[in-house]
XYZ file of C-alpha atoms in Angstrom:
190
model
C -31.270 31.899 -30.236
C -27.432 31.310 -29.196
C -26.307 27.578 -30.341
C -23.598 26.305 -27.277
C -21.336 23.322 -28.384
C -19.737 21.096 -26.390
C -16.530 18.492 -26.476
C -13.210 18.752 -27.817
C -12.799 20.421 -31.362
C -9.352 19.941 -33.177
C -7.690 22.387 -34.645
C -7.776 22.186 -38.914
C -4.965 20.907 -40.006
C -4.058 19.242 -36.734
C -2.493 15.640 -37.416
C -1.289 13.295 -35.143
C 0.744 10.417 -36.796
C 3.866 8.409 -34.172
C 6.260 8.883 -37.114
C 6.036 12.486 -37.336
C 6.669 13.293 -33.456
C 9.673 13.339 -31.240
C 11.267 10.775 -29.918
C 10.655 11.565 -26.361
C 6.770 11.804 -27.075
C 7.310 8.096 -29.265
C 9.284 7.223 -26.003
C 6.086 8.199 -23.384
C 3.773 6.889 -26.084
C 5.253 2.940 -26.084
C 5.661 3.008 -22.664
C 1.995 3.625 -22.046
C 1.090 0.797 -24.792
C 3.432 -1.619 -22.988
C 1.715 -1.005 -19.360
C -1.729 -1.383 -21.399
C -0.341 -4.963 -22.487
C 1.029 -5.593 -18.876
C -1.810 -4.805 -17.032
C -4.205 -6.189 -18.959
C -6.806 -8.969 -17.698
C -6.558 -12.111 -19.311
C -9.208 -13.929 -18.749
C -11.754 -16.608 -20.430
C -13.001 -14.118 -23.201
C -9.686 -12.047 -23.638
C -7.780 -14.902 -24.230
C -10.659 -15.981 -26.459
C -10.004 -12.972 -28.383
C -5.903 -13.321 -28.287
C -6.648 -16.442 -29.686
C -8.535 -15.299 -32.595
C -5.945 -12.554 -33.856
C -3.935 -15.197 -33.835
C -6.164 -17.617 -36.086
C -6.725 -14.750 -38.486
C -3.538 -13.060 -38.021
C -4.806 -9.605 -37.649
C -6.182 -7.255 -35.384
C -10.037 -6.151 -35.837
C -9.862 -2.413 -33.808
C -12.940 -0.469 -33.937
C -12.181 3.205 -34.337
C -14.192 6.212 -34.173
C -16.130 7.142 -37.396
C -13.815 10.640 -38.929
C -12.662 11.823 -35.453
C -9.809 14.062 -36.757
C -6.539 13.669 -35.054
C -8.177 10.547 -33.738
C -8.960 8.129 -36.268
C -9.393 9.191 -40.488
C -9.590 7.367 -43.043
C -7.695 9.370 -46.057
C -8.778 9.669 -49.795
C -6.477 6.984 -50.665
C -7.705 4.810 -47.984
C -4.986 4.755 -45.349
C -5.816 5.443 -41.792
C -4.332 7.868 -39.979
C -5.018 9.131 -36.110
C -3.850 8.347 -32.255
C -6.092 5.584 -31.872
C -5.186 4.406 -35.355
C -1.718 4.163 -34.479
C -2.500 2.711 -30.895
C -4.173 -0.129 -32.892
C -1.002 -0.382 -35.043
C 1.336 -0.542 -31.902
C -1.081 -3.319 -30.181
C -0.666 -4.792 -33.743
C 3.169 -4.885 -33.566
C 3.117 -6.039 -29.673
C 1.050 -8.956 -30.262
C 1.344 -10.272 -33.962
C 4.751 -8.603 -34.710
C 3.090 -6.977 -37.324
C 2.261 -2.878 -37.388
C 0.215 -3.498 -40.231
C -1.603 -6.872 -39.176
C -4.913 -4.829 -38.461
C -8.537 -3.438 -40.312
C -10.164 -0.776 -39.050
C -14.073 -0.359 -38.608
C -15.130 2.983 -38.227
C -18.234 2.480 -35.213
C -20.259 5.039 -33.563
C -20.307 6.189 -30.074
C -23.380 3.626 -29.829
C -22.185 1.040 -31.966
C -18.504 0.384 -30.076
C -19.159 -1.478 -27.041
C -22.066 -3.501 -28.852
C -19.051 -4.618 -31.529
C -16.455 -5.486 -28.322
C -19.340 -7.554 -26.639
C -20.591 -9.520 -30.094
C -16.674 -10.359 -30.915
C -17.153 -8.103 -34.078
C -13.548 -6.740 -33.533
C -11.079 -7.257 -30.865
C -10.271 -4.190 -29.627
C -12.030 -0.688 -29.255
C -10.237 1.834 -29.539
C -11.999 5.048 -30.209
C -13.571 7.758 -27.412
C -15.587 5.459 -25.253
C -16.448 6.832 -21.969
C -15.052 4.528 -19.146
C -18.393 3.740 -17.150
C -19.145 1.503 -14.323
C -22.014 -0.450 -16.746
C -19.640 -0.849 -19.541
C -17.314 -3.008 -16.753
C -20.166 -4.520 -14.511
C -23.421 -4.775 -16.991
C -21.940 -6.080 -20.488
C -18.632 -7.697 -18.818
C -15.937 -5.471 -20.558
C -12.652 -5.049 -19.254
C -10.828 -1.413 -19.303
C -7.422 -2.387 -18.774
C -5.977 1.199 -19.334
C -6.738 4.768 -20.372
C -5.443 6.213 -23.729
C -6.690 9.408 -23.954
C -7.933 11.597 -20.975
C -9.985 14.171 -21.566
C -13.309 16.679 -20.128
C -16.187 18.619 -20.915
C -16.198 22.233 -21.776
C -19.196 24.682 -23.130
C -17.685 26.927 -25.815
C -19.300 29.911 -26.451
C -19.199 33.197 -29.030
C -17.505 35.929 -27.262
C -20.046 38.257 -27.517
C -22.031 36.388 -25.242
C -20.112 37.444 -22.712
C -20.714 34.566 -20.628
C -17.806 34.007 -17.578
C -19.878 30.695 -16.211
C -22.030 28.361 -17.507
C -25.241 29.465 -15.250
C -25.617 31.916 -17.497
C -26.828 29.937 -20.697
C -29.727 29.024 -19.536
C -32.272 28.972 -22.638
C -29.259 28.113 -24.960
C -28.905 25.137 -27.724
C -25.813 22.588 -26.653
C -24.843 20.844 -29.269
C -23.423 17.016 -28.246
C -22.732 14.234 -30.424
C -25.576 11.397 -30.608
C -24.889 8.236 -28.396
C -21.891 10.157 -26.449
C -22.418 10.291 -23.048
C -22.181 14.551 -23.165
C -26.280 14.911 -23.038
C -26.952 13.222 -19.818
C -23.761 14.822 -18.139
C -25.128 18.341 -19.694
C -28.176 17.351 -18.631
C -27.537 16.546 -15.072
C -25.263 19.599 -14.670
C -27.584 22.368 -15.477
C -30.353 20.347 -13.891
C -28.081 19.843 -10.437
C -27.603 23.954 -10.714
């Protein structure tokens, strides 16, 4: 029995943290969060929401639970992670304040569920952008943050050069993602 994972896997060790990379990446990386804040759709609800940072004087940004290089909570309870620091920046753009934000670590499942139920005020972990998310629980996705695919990774002594040839395999996906159904549908379509 061969187990087959799938996703992205980061490398150990592999830390991603706005004050530790160049200034041209910190450059690409603020211009990105300022068209996010440009482009975004104020309406009824999001100004609802603008409005209650602004009562509270935080941020509540929902971040994926341990997602290394992503969002991490360390031993001494910092966060650290691209969407933790995209939280931070929204922080700073809004409420002047990098560190006017709390973090709840969500699930896959649990994120757009939060978003909808005002729970927190911006989700910001590895949510797949889908038409129901936009037409069947009325979210808005103003912008994309982090772009990414779907790739099978296999031993090497498999010897497998294409992915018709795992039939019978285990694929490993993470629960609530949206991975099994496009797995699913892929080996089913070939």
């Amino acid at each position: 029995m061969v187990q087959v994972c799938i996703g992205t896997s980061l490398l150990p060790g592999y830390h991603t943290n706005l004050l530790e990379i160049s200034d041209t990446a910190r450059k690409l990386i603020l211009a990105i969060i300022v068209a996010f804040v440009m482009n975004m759709h104020i309406g009824p609800a999001s100004a609802g929401t603008i409005d209650d940072m602004f009562a509270k004087g935080w941020l509540d940004c929902g971040v994926s639970r341990d997602l290394r290089g992503f969002s991490s909570q360390q031993a001494n309870g910092e966060w650290s992670g691209f969407d933790v620091d995209f939280c931070r920046a929204v922080a700073a753009a809004t409420l002047g304040d990098a560190e006017a934000v709390r973090f709840t670590p969500l699930s896959p499942s649990e994120g757009f569920t939060s978003l909808k139920n005002g729970d927190i005020n911006l989700l910001a972990n590895h949510s797949t952008w889908t038409s129901s998310g936009g037409t069947e629980l009325g979210l808005t996705f103003p912008v994309v943050t982090f772009f990414d695919t779907q790739a099978l990774i296999v031993r090497k002594d498999m010897s497998a050069n294409s992915t018709l040839q795992l039939s019978g395999s285990y694929v490993c996906v993470i629960k609530g993602t949206t991975s099994a159904p496009d797995v699913a549908d892929y080996f089913t379509k070939h």
